[in-house]
Amino acid sequence: QVQLVESGGGLVQPGGSLRLSCAASGSFFSIHTMNWYRQAPGKERELVAGISSDSTTNYADSVKGRFTVSRDNAKNTLYLQMNSLKPEDTAVYYCNANVQHQKNWAVVYLYWGQGTQVTVSL
C-alpha cells in the first residue's frame, strides 16, 4: 500500500505564492508519472500539471507560466510551486501517483492523496 500526503495549502492574496508538497510512503519499487489535480466547488476535477519519472512536464493552459511542477525522486516527493495566484485558482488540490510495486511485475496502480485546500482571496 502507498500513502500520499499533501501539504502546503492555505490562504493567500491574489498575486501571492504557495508551494505544495506531496510525499509518498509505503512499499513500492518505483513511481512513474505523478500529477496535480484540483477541484473547485461545483466543478469537475481537472489536471493542473504532471511530471514523468524522467521529469518531462505538462501543464494546463490556465497555469502555464505561473506554476512549476517538480519532483525529488530520492525523497519520493512531488512539488507544485504556484506563483501569481488568482482567485480562480481556489480549489482543493490533489496529487496522484502511478506506482509500480514490484520490479519484475510491470503493473502500475494509481494512488490519490487526501487533498489540500488553496484559497486565493483578499
Coordinates of N, CA, C and O in Angstrom, one line a residue, residues 30-111:
S30 N 8.9 1.6 -7.7 CA 9.2 2.9 -8.4 C 7.9 3.6 -8.6 O 6.8 3.0 -8.6
I31 N 8.0 4.9 -8.7 CA 6.9 5.8 -9.0 C 7.1 6.4 -10.4 O 8.1 7.0 -10.7
H32 N 6.1 6.2 -11.3 CA 6.1 6.7 -12.6 C 5.6 8.1 -12.6 O 6.0 8.9 -11.8
T33 N 4.7 8.4 -13.5 CA 4.1 9.8 -13.6 C 3.4 10.2 -12.3 O 2.7 9.4 -11.7
M34 N 3.6 11.4 -11.9 CA 2.9 12.0 -10.8 C 2.2 13.2 -11.3 O 2.7 13.9 -12.2
N35 N 1.0 13.5 -10.7 CA 0.2 14.6 -11.2 C -0.4 15.4 -10.1 O -0.6 14.9 -9.0
W36 N -0.7 16.7 -10.4 CA -1.5 17.5 -9.5 C -2.8 17.8 -10.2 O -2.9 18.1 -11.4
Y37 N -3.9 17.6 -9.5 CA -5.3 17.9 -10.0 C -5.9 18.9 -9.0 O -5.4 19.1 -7.9
R38 N -6.9 19.6 -9.4 CA -7.6 20.5 -8.5 C -9.1 20.4 -8.8 O -9.6 20.0 -9.9
Q39 N -9.9 20.6 -7.7 CA -11.3 20.6 -7.9 C -11.9 21.8 -7.1 O -11.8 21.9 -5.9
A40 N -12.6 22.7 -7.9 CA -13.2 23.9 -7.3 C -14.7 23.5 -7.0 O -15.2 22.6 -7.6
P41 N -15.3 24.2 -6.0 CA -16.7 23.9 -5.7 C -17.6 23.9 -6.9 O -17.6 24.9 -7.7
G42 N -18.4 22.9 -7.1 CA -19.3 22.8 -8.2 C -18.7 22.5 -9.6 O -19.4 22.5 -10.6
K43 N -17.4 22.2 -9.6 CA -16.7 21.9 -10.9 C -16.1 20.5 -10.8 O -15.9 19.9 -9.7
E44 N -15.8 20.0 -12.0 CA -15.1 18.7 -12.1 C -13.7 18.9 -11.7 O -13.0 19.9 -11.9
R45 N -13.1 17.7 -11.3 CA -11.7 17.7 -11.0 C -10.9 17.9 -12.4 O -11.3 17.2 -13.4
E46 N -9.9 18.7 -12.4 CA -9.1 18.9 -13.6 C -7.6 18.8 -13.3 O -7.1 19.0 -12.3
L47 N -6.9 18.4 -14.4 CA -5.5 18.2 -14.3 C -4.8 19.6 -14.3 O -5.1 20.4 -15.2
V48 N -3.9 19.8 -13.4 CA -3.2 21.0 -13.3 C -1.8 20.9 -14.0 O -1.4 21.7 -14.8
A49 N -1.1 19.8 -13.5 CA 0.3 19.6 -14.1 C 0.7 18.2 -13.8 O 0.2 17.6 -12.8
G50 N 1.6 17.7 -14.6 CA 2.1 16.3 -14.4 C 3.6 16.3 -14.7 O 4.1 17.1 -15.4
I51 N 4.2 15.3 -14.2 CA 5.7 15.1 -14.4 C 6.0 13.6 -14.4 O 5.5 12.8 -13.6
S52 N 6.7 13.2 -15.4 CA 7.1 11.8 -15.6 C 8.3 11.5 -14.7 O 8.9 12.3 -14.1
S53 N 8.7 10.2 -14.8 CA 9.8 9.8 -14.0 C 11.1 10.4 -14.5 O 12.1 10.5 -13.7
D54 N 11.2 10.8 -15.8 CA 12.4 11.4 -16.3 C 12.2 12.9 -16.3 O 12.9 13.6 -17.1
S55 N 11.2 13.4 -15.6 CA 11.0 14.9 -15.4 C 10.4 15.6 -16.6 O 10.6 16.8 -16.7
T56 N 9.8 14.9 -17.5 CA 9.1 15.6 -18.6 C 7.8 16.1 -17.9 O 7.1 15.4 -17.2
T57 N 7.5 17.4 -18.2 CA 6.3 18.0 -17.6 C 5.2 18.4 -18.6 O 5.5 18.6 -19.8
N58 N 4.0 18.6 -18.1 CA 3.0 19.1 -18.9 C 2.1 19.9 -17.9 O 2.0 19.7 -16.7
Y59 N 1.4 21.0 -18.5 CA 0.6 21.9 -17.7 C -0.7 22.2 -18.4 O -0.8 22.2 -19.6
A60 N -1.7 22.5 -17.6 CA -2.9 23.0 -18.1 C -2.7 24.4 -18.6 O -1.8 25.2 -18.1
D61 N -3.4 24.8 -19.7 CA -3.1 26.2 -20.3 C -3.3 27.3 -19.2 O -2.7 28.3 -19.3
S62 N -4.3 27.1 -18.3 CA -4.6 28.1 -17.3 C -3.5 28.4 -16.3 O -3.5 29.4 -15.7
V63 N -2.5 27.5 -16.2 CA -1.4 27.7 -15.2 C -0.1 27.8 -15.8 O 0.9 28.1 -15.1
K64 N 0.0 27.7 -17.1 CA 1.3 27.8 -17.8 C 2.0 29.1 -17.5 O 1.3 30.2 -17.6
G65 N 3.3 29.1 -17.2 CA 4.0 30.3 -16.9 C 3.8 30.8 -15.5 O 4.6 31.7 -15.1
R66 N 2.9 30.2 -14.7 CA 2.7 30.6 -13.3 C 3.1 29.5 -12.4 O 3.5 29.7 -11.3
F67 N 2.8 28.2 -12.7 CA 3.0 27.1 -11.9 C 4.2 26.3 -12.4 O 4.4 26.2 -13.6
T68 N 4.9 25.7 -11.5 CA 6.0 24.8 -11.9 C 5.9 23.5 -11.1 O 5.9 23.5 -9.8
V69 N 5.9 22.4 -11.8 CA 5.8 21.1 -11.1 C 7.2 20.5 -11.1 O 8.0 20.6 -12.1
S70 N 7.6 19.8 -10.0 CA 8.9 19.2 -9.9 C 8.8 18.0 -9.0 O 7.8 17.8 -8.3
R71 N 9.8 17.2 -8.9 CA 9.8 16.0 -8.0 C 11.2 15.8 -7.6 O 12.2 16.1 -8.3
D72 N 11.3 15.2 -6.4 CA 12.6 14.7 -5.8 C 12.4 13.2 -5.7 O 11.8 12.7 -4.7
N73 N 13.0 12.5 -6.6 CA 12.9 11.0 -6.6 C 13.5 10.4 -5.3 O 13.0 9.3 -4.9
A74 N 14.6 11.0 -4.8 CA 15.2 10.4 -3.6 C 14.3 10.5 -2.4 O 14.4 9.7 -1.5
K75 N 13.4 11.5 -2.4 CA 12.5 11.7 -1.3 C 11.1 11.3 -1.6 O 10.2 11.4 -0.7
N76 N 10.9 10.8 -2.8 CA 9.6 10.3 -3.2 C 8.5 11.5 -3.0 O 7.4 11.2 -2.5
T77 N 8.9 12.7 -3.4 CA 8.1 13.8 -3.1 C 7.8 14.6 -4.4 O 8.8 14.8 -5.2
L78 N 6.6 15.0 -4.6 CA 6.2 15.9 -5.7 C 5.9 17.3 -5.2 O 5.4 17.4 -4.1
Y79 N 6.2 18.3 -6.0 CA 6.0 19.7 -5.6 C 5.2 20.4 -6.7 O 5.2 20.0 -7.8
L80 N 4.6 21.5 -6.2 CA 3.9 22.4 -7.2 C 4.2 23.8 -6.6 O 3.6 24.2 -5.6
Q81 N 5.0 24.5 -7.3 CA 5.3 25.9 -7.0 C 4.2 26.8 -7.8 O 4.2 26.7 -9.0
M82 N 3.4 27.5 -7.0 CA 2.4 28.3 -7.6 C 2.6 29.8 -7.4 O 2.7 30.2 -6.2
N83 N 2.9 30.5 -8.4 CA 3.1 31.9 -8.4 C 2.0 32.7 -9.1 O 1.2 32.1 -9.8
S84 N 1.9 34.0 -8.8 CA 0.9 34.9 -9.4 C -0.5 34.3 -9.3 O -1.2 34.2 -10.3
L85 N -0.8 33.9 -8.1 CA -2.1 33.2 -7.9 C -3.2 34.1 -8.1 O -3.2 35.3 -7.8
K86 N -4.3 33.5 -8.6 CA -5.5 34.2 -8.9 C -6.7 33.6 -8.2 O -6.6 32.5 -7.8
P87 N -7.8 34.4 -7.9 CA -8.9 33.8 -7.2 C -9.4 32.6 -7.9 O -9.9 31.7 -7.2
E88 N -9.4 32.5 -9.2 CA -9.8 31.3 -9.9 C -9.0 30.1 -9.7 O -9.3 28.9 -10.1
D89 N -7.8 30.2 -9.0 CA -7.0 29.1 -8.6 C -7.5 28.4 -7.3 O -7.0 27.4 -6.9
T90 N -8.5 29.0 -6.7 CA -9.0 28.5 -5.5 C -9.7 27.1 -5.7 O -10.5 27.0 -6.6
A91 N -9.2 26.1 -5.0 CA -9.7 24.8 -5.1 C -9.0 23.9 -4.1 O -8.1 24.3 -3.4
V92 N -9.5 22.6 -4.0 CA -8.8 21.6 -3.3 C -7.8 21.0 -4.3 O -8.2 20.6 -5.4
Y93 N -6.6 20.9 -3.9 CA -5.5 20.3 -4.8 C -5.2 18.9 -4.4 O -4.9 18.7 -3.2
Y94 N -5.2 18.0 -5.3 CA -4.9 16.6 -5.1 C -3.7 16.2 -5.9 O -3.5 16.6 -7.0
C95 N -2.9 15.3 -5.3 CA -1.8 14.7 -6.1 C -2.2 13.2 -6.3 O -3.0 12.6 -5.6
N96 N -1.7 12.7 -7.4 CA -1.8 11.3 -7.6 C -0.4 10.7 -8.1 O 0.4 11.5 -8.6
A97 N -0.3 9.4 -8.0 CA 1.0 8.8 -8.4 C 0.7 7.4 -9.0 O -0.1 6.7 -8.5
N98 N 1.4 7.1 -10.1 CA 1.3 5.8 -10.7 C 2.5 5.0 -10.2 O 3.7 5.3 -10.5
V99 N 2.2 4.0 -9.4 CA 3.1 3.3 -8.6 C 3.3 1.8 -9.1 O 2.3 1.1 -9.3
Q100 N 4.6 1.4 -9.3 CA 4.9 0.0 -9.6 C 5.4 -0.6 -8.3 O 6.4 -0.1 -7.8
H101 N 4.8 -1.7 -7.9 CA 5.1 -2.3 -6.6 C 6.3 -3.2 -6.7 O 7.0 -3.3 -5.7
Q102 N 6.4 -3.9 -7.8 CA 7.5 -4.9 -7.9 C 8.3 -4.7 -9.1 O 7.8 -4.4 -10.2
K103 N 9.6 -5.0 -9.0 CA 10.5 -4.8 -10.2 C 10.1 -5.7 -11.3 O 10.2 -5.2 -12.5
N104 N 9.8 -6.9 -11.1 CA 9.5 -7.9 -12.2 C 8.0 -8.0 -12.5 O 7.7 -9.0 -13.2
W105 N 7.2 -7.1 -12.0 CA 5.8 -7.1 -12.3 C 5.4 -5.7 -12.8 O 5.2 -4.8 -11.9
A106 N 5.3 -5.5 -14.1 CA 5.0 -4.2 -14.7 C 3.6 -3.8 -14.6 O 3.0 -3.4 -15.6
V107 N 3.0 -3.9 -13.4 CA 1.6 -3.4 -13.2 C 1.7 -2.2 -12.4 O 2.4 -2.1 -11.4
V108 N 1.0 -1.1 -12.8 CA 1.0 0.2 -12.2 C -0.3 0.4 -11.5 O -1.4 0.2 -12.1
Y109 N -0.3 0.9 -10.3 CA -1.5 1.3 -9.6 C -1.5 2.8 -9.4 O -0.5 3.4 -9.1
L110 N -2.7 3.3 -9.4 CA -2.9 4.8 -9.2 C -3.4 5.1 -7.8 O -4.4 4.5 -7.3
Y111 N -2.6 5.9 -7.1 CA -3.0 6.3 -5.8 C -3.3 7.8 -5.7 O -2.6 8.6 -6.5

